[in-house]
Short mmCIF file of C-alpha atoms in Angstrom, two decimals:
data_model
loop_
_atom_site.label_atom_id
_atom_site.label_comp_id
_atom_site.label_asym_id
_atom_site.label_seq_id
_atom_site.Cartn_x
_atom_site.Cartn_y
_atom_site.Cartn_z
CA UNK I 1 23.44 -0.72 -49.33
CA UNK I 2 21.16 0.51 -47.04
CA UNK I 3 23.91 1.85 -44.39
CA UNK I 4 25.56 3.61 -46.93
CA UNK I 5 22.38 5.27 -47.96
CA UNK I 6 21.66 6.27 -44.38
CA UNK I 7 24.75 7.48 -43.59
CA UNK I 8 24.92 9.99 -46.64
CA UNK I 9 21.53 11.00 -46.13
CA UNK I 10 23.22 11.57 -42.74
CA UNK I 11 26.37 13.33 -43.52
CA UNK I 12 24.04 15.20 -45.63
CA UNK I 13 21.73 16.49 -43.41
CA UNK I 14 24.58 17.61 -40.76
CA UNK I 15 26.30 19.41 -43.66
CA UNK I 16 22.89 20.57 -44.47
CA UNK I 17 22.50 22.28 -41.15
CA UNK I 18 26.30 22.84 -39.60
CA UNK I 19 25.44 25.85 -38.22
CA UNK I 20 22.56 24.86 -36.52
CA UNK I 21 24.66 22.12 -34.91
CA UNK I 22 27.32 24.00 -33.94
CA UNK I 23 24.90 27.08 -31.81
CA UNK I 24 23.11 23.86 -30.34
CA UNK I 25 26.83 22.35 -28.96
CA UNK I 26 27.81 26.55 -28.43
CA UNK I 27 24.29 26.41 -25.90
CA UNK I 28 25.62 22.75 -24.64
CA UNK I 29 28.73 24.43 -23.75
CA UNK I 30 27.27 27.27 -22.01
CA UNK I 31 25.59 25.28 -19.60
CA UNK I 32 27.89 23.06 -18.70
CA UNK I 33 30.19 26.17 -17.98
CA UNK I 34 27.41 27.56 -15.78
CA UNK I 35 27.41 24.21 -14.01
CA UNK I 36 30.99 23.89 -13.57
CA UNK I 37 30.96 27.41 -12.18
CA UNK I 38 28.40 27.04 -9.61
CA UNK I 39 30.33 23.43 -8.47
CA UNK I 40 33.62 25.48 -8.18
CA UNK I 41 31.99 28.52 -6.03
CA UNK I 42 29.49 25.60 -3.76
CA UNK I 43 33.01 23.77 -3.02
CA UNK I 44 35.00 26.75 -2.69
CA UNK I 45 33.01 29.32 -0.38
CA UNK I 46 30.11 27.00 1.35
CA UNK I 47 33.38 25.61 4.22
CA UNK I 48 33.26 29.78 4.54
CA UNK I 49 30.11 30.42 4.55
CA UNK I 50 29.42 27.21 7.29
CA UNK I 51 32.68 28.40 9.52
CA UNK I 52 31.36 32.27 9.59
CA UNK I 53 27.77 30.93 10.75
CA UNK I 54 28.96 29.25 13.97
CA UNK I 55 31.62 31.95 14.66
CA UNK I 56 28.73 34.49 14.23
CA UNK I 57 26.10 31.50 16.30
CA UNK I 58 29.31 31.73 19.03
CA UNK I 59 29.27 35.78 19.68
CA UNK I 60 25.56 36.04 19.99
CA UNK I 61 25.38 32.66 22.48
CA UNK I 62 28.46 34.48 24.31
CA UNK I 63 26.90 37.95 24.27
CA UNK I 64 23.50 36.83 25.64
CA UNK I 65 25.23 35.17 28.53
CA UNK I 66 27.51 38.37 29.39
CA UNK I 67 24.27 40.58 28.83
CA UNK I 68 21.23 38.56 30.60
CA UNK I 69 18.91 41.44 30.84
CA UNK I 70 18.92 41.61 27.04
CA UNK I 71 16.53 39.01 25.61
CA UNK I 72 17.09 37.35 22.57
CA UNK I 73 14.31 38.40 20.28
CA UNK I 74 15.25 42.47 21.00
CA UNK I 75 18.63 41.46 19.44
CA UNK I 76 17.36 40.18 16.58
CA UNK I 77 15.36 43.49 16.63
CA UNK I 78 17.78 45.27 17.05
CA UNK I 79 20.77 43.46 15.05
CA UNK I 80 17.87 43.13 11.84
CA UNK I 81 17.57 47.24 11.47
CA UNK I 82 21.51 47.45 11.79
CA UNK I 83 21.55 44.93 8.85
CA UNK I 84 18.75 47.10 7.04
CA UNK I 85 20.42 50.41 7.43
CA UNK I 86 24.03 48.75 6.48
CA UNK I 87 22.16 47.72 3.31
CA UNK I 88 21.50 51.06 2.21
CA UNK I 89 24.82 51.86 2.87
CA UNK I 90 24.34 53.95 6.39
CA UNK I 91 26.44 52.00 9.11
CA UNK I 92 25.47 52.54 13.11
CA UNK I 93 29.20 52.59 14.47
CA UNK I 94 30.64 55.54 15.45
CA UNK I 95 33.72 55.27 13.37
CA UNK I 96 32.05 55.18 10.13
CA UNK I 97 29.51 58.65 11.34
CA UNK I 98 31.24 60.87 9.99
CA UNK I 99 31.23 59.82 6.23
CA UNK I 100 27.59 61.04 4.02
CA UNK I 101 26.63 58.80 1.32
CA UNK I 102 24.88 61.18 -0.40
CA UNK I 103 26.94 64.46 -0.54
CA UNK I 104 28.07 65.79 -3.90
CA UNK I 105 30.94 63.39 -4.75
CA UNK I 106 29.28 59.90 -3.57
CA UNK I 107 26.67 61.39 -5.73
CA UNK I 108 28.85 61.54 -8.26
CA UNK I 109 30.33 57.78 -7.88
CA UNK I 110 26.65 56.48 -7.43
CA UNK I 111 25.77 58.37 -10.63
CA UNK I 112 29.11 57.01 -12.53
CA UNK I 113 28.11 53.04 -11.32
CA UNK I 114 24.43 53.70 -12.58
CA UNK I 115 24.98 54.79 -15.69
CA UNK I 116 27.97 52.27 -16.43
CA UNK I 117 25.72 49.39 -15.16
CA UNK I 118 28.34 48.70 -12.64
CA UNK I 119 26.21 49.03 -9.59
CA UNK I 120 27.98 48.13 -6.46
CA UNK I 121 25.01 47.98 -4.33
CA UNK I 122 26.63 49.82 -1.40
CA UNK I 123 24.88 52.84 -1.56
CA UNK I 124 20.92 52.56 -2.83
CA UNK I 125 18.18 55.35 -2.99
CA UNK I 126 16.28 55.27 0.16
CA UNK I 127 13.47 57.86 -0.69
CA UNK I 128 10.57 56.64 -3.03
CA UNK I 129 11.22 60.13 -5.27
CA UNK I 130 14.57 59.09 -5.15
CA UNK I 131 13.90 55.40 -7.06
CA UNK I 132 11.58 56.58 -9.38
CA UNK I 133 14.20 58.95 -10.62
CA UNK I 134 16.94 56.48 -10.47
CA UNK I 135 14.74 54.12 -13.05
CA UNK I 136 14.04 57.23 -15.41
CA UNK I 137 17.89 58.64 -15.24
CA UNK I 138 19.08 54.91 -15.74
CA UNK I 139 15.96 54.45 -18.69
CA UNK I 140 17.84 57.83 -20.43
CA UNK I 141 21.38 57.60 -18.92
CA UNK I 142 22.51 53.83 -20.20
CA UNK I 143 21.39 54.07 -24.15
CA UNK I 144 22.86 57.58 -23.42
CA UNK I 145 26.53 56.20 -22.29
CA UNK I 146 26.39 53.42 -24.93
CA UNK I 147 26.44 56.00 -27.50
CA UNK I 148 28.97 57.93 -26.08
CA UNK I 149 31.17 55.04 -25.29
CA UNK I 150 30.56 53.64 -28.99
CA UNK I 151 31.31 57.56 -30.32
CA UNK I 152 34.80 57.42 -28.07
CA UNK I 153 35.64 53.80 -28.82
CA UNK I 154 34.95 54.35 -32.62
CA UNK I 155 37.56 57.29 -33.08
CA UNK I 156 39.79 55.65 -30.25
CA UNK I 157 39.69 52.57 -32.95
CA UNK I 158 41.32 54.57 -35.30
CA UNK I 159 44.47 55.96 -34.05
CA UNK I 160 45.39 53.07 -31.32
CA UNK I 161 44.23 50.14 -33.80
CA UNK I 162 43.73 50.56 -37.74
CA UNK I 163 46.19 53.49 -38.72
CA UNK I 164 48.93 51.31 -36.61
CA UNK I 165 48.55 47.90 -38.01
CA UNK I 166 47.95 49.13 -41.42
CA UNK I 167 50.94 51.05 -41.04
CA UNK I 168 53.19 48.11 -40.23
CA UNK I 169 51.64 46.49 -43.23
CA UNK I 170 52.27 48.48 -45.56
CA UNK I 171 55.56 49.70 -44.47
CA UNK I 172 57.28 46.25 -43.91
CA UNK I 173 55.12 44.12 -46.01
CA UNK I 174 54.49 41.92 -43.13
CA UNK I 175 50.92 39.65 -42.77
CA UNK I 176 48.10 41.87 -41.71
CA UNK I 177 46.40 38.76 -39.69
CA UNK I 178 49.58 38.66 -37.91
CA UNK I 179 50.81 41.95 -37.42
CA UNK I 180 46.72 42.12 -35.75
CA UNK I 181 47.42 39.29 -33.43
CA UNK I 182 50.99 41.15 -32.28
CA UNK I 183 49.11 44.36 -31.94
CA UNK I 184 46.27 43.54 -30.06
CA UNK I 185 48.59 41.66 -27.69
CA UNK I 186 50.60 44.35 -26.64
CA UNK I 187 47.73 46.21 -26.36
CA UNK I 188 45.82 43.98 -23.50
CA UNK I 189 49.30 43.26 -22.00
CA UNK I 190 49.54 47.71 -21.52
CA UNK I 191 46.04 47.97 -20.66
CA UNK I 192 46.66 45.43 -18.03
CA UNK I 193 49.62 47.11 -16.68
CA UNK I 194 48.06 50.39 -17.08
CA UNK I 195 44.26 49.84 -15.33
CA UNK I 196 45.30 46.68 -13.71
CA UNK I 197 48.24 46.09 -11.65
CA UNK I 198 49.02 49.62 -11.12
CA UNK I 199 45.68 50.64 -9.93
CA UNK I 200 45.94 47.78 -8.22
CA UNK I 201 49.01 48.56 -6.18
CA UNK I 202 47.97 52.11 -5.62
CA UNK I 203 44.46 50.80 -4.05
CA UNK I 204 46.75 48.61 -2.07
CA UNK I 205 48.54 51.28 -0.53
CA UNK I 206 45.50 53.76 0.04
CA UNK I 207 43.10 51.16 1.96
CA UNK I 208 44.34 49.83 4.75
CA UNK I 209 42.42 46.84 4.72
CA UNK I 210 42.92 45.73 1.02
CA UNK I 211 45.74 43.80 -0.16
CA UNK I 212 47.18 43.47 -3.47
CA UNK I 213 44.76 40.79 -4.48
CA UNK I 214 41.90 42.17 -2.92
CA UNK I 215 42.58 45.47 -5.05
CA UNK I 216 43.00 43.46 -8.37
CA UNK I 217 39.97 42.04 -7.57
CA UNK I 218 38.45 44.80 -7.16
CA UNK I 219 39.75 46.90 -10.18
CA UNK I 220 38.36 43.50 -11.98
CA UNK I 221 35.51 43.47 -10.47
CA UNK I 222 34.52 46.81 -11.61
CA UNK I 223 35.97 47.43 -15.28
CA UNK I 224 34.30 44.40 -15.94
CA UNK I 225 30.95 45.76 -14.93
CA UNK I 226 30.23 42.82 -12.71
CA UNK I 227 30.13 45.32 -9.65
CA UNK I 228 29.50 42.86 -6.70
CA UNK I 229 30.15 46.00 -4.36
CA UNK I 230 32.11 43.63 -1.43
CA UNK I 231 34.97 46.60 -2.06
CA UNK I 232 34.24 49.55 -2.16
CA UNK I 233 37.36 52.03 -2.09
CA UNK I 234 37.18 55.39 0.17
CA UNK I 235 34.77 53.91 2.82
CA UNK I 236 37.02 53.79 5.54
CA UNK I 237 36.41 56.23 8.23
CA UNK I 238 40.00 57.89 7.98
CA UNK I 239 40.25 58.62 4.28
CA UNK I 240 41.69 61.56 3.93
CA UNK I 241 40.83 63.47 0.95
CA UNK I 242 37.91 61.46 0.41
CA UNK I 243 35.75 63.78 -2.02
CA UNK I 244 39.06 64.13 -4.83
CA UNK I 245 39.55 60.29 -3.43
CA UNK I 246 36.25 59.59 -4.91
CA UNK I 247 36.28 61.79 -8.17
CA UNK I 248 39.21 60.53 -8.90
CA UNK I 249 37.56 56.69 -8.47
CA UNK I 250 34.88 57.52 -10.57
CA UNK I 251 37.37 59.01 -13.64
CA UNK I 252 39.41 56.11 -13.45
CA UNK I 253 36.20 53.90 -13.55
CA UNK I 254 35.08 55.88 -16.65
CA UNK I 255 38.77 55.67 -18.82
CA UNK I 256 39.06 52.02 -17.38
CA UNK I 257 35.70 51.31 -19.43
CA UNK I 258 36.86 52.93 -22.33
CA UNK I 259 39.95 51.14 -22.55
CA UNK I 260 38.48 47.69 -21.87
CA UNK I 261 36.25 48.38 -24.94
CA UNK I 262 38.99 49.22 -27.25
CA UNK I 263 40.36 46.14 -26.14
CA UNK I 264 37.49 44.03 -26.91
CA UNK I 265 37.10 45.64 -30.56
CA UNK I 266 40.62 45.34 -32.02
CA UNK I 267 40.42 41.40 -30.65
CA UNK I 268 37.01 41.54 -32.36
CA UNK I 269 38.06 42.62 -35.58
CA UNK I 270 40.95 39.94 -35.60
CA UNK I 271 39.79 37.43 -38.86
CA UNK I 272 40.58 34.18 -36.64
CA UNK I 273 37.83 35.60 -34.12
CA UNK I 274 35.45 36.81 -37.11
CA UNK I 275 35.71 33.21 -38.96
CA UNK I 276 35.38 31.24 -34.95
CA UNK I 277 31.77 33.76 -35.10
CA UNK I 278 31.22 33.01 -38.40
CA UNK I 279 30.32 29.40 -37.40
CA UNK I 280 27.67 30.17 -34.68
CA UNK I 281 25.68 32.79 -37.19
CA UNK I 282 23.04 32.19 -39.43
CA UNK I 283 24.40 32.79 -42.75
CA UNK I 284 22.21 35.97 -44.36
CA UNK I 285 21.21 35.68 -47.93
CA UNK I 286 23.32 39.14 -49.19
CA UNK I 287 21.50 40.84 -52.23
CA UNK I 288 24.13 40.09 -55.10
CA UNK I 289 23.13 36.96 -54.41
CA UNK I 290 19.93 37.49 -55.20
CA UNK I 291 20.23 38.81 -57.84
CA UNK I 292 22.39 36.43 -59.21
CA UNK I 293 19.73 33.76 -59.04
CA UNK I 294 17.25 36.29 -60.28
CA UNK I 295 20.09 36.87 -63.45
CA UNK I 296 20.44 33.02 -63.83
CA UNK I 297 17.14 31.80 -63.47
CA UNK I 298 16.48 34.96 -66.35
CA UNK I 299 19.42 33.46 -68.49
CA UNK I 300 18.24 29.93 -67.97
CA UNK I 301 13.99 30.65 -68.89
CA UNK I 302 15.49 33.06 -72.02
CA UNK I 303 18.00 30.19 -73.21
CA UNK I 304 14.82 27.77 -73.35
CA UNK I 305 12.83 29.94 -74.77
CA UNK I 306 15.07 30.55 -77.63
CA UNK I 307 15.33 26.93 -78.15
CA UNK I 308 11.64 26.31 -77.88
CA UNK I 309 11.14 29.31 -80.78
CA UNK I 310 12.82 27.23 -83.86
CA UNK I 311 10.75 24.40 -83.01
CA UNK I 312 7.61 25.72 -82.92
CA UNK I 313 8.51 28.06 -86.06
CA UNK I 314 9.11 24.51 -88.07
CA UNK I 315 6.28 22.94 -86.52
CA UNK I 316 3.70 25.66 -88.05
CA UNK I 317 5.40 25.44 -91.74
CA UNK I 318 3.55 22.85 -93.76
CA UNK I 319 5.26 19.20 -95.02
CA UNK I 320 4.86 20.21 -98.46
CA UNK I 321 5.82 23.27 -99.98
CA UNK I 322 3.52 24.96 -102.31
CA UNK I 323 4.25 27.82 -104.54
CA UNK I 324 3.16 30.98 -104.55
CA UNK I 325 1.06 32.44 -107.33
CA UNK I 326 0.62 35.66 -108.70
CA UNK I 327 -2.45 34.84 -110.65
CA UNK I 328 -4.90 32.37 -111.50
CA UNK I 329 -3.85 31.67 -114.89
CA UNK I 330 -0.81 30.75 -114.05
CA UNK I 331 -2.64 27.29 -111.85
CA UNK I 332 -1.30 24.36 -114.21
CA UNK I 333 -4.96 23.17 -113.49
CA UNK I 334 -6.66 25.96 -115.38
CA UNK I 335 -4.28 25.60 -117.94
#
């Protein structure tokens, strides 16, 4: 008996509180997906990283011995301001001289990355006035591009999303859930083909050092807004046409965004993906319902009142009924 009482008070209490459960196993699962990532990229890339170390431990032993006049702590001088000046994007070999990172068009890009949140990381302000007005064009620049992205994205919705699926509907009476699910699937599968694997190819062909992975990556990397700025296209020292090489760059960057976030909203408004959200939110009182309790609990305190109103009525008549007279002579007393 008492089992069977703790276990409803049990089953109650979980029913009671689902959707507290199911954020706390939604958190659960976030972690362990950070923890399986970060055992995937340790295992992965530290045989790299440990193989590039004694290759670069190697070159410096074998360049000390070919250059004996040099010391070892003025190369590590010398070799940590290379690193610092490579890490704001100016390089110290010849081949790479004659590119600016700062003339109108890297401008441009730098601008495009900022404002996108992208932020490769291969070009950075160097000048103090230079930060300070990075921080207040990014402070005005980001909510400014999240309303214009939202503005775009909003009537984009309507022409590549709604107006099609409703038109399906309505013309071939077939499910709406299901003519969503087609829709938005042929949708990803062009905007793949479209900013994906033809970008991809095309960055393939224009950088001599990228393969077709290594530009999918990159096109990933960057319409995702991750940005890790490893690849960086029109950087080589013979890019010809670099300036349009780089406006173009930065208006595929910008349509690329656009598209990815029309993407995102029509699998958004899907119902399968609304009811799946539906289970981690906090269900919000809505006023109707309000005021349906408010309405009830009204009906419920007027229906008892009414009741109440007979009863005390008959309670305040007397047991006995006594006549009314309309003078004193007619008392049968006084008679």
């Amino acid at each position: 008996m008492l089992q069977s009482l703790a276990s409803n008070s049990c089953v109650r209490l979980i029913q009671s509180h689902k959707s507290t459960w199911y954020f706390v196993s939604l958190v659960l699962g976030y972690l362990l997906y950070l923890i399986f990532g970060a055992v995937v990229f340790s295992s992965v890339e530290l045989p790299y990283e440990d193989l590039l170390r004694q290759q670069l431990r190697a070159i410096k032993k074998q360049f000390l011995q070919e250059n004996e006049c040099l010391t070892e702590e003025r190369l590590e001088q010398f070799l940590k301001k290379a690193l610092d000046a490579s890490n704001y994007g100016v390089s110290i070999l010849n081949n790479a001289s004659a590119n600016w990172n700062w003339d109108f068009t890297s401008a441009l890009f730098f601008a495009s990355t900022v404002l996108s949140t992208t932020g490769y990381g291969h070009t950075v302000p160097l000048s103090d006035g230079g930060k300070a007005f990075c921080i207040i064009y990014s402070v005005i620049g980001i909510p400014f591009t999240l309303l214009f992205l939202t503005a775009v994205v909003q009537r984009i919705m309507v022409f590549s999303t709604r107006r099609p699926i409703m038109y399906i509907h309505t013309r071939w009476g077939l499910s709406k859930p299901l003519v969503a699910i087609v829709h938005a699937t042929l949708l990803a599968t062009l905007a793949v083909s479209c900013f994906f694997l033809i970008p991809a190819a095309i960055f393939s062909a224009l950088e001599e050092n990228w393969n077709f992975l290594e530009s999918f990556y990159f096109c990933f990397i960057s319409l995702s807004t991750i940005g890790l700025g490893d690849y960086v296209p029109g950087e080589a020292a013979n890019q010809r046409f670099r300036e349009l090489y780089k406006v173009g760059i930065t208006v595929y960057l910008i349509l690329g965004l656009i598209v990815m976030l029309v993407v995102l909203e029509t699998f958004c408004e899907l119902q399968q993906l609304k009811q799946l959200r539906k289970i981690f939110y906090l269900k919000k009182e809505k006023p109707q319902d309000r005021l349906a309790i408010l309405e009830h609990d009204h009906l419920s305190f007027t229906t008892v009142s009414n009741r109440a109103t007979p009863q005390n009525e008959d309670k305040t008549q007397p047991f006995v009924s006594v006549p009314t007279l309309a003078s004193p002579n007619d008392d049968p007393m006084i008679q």
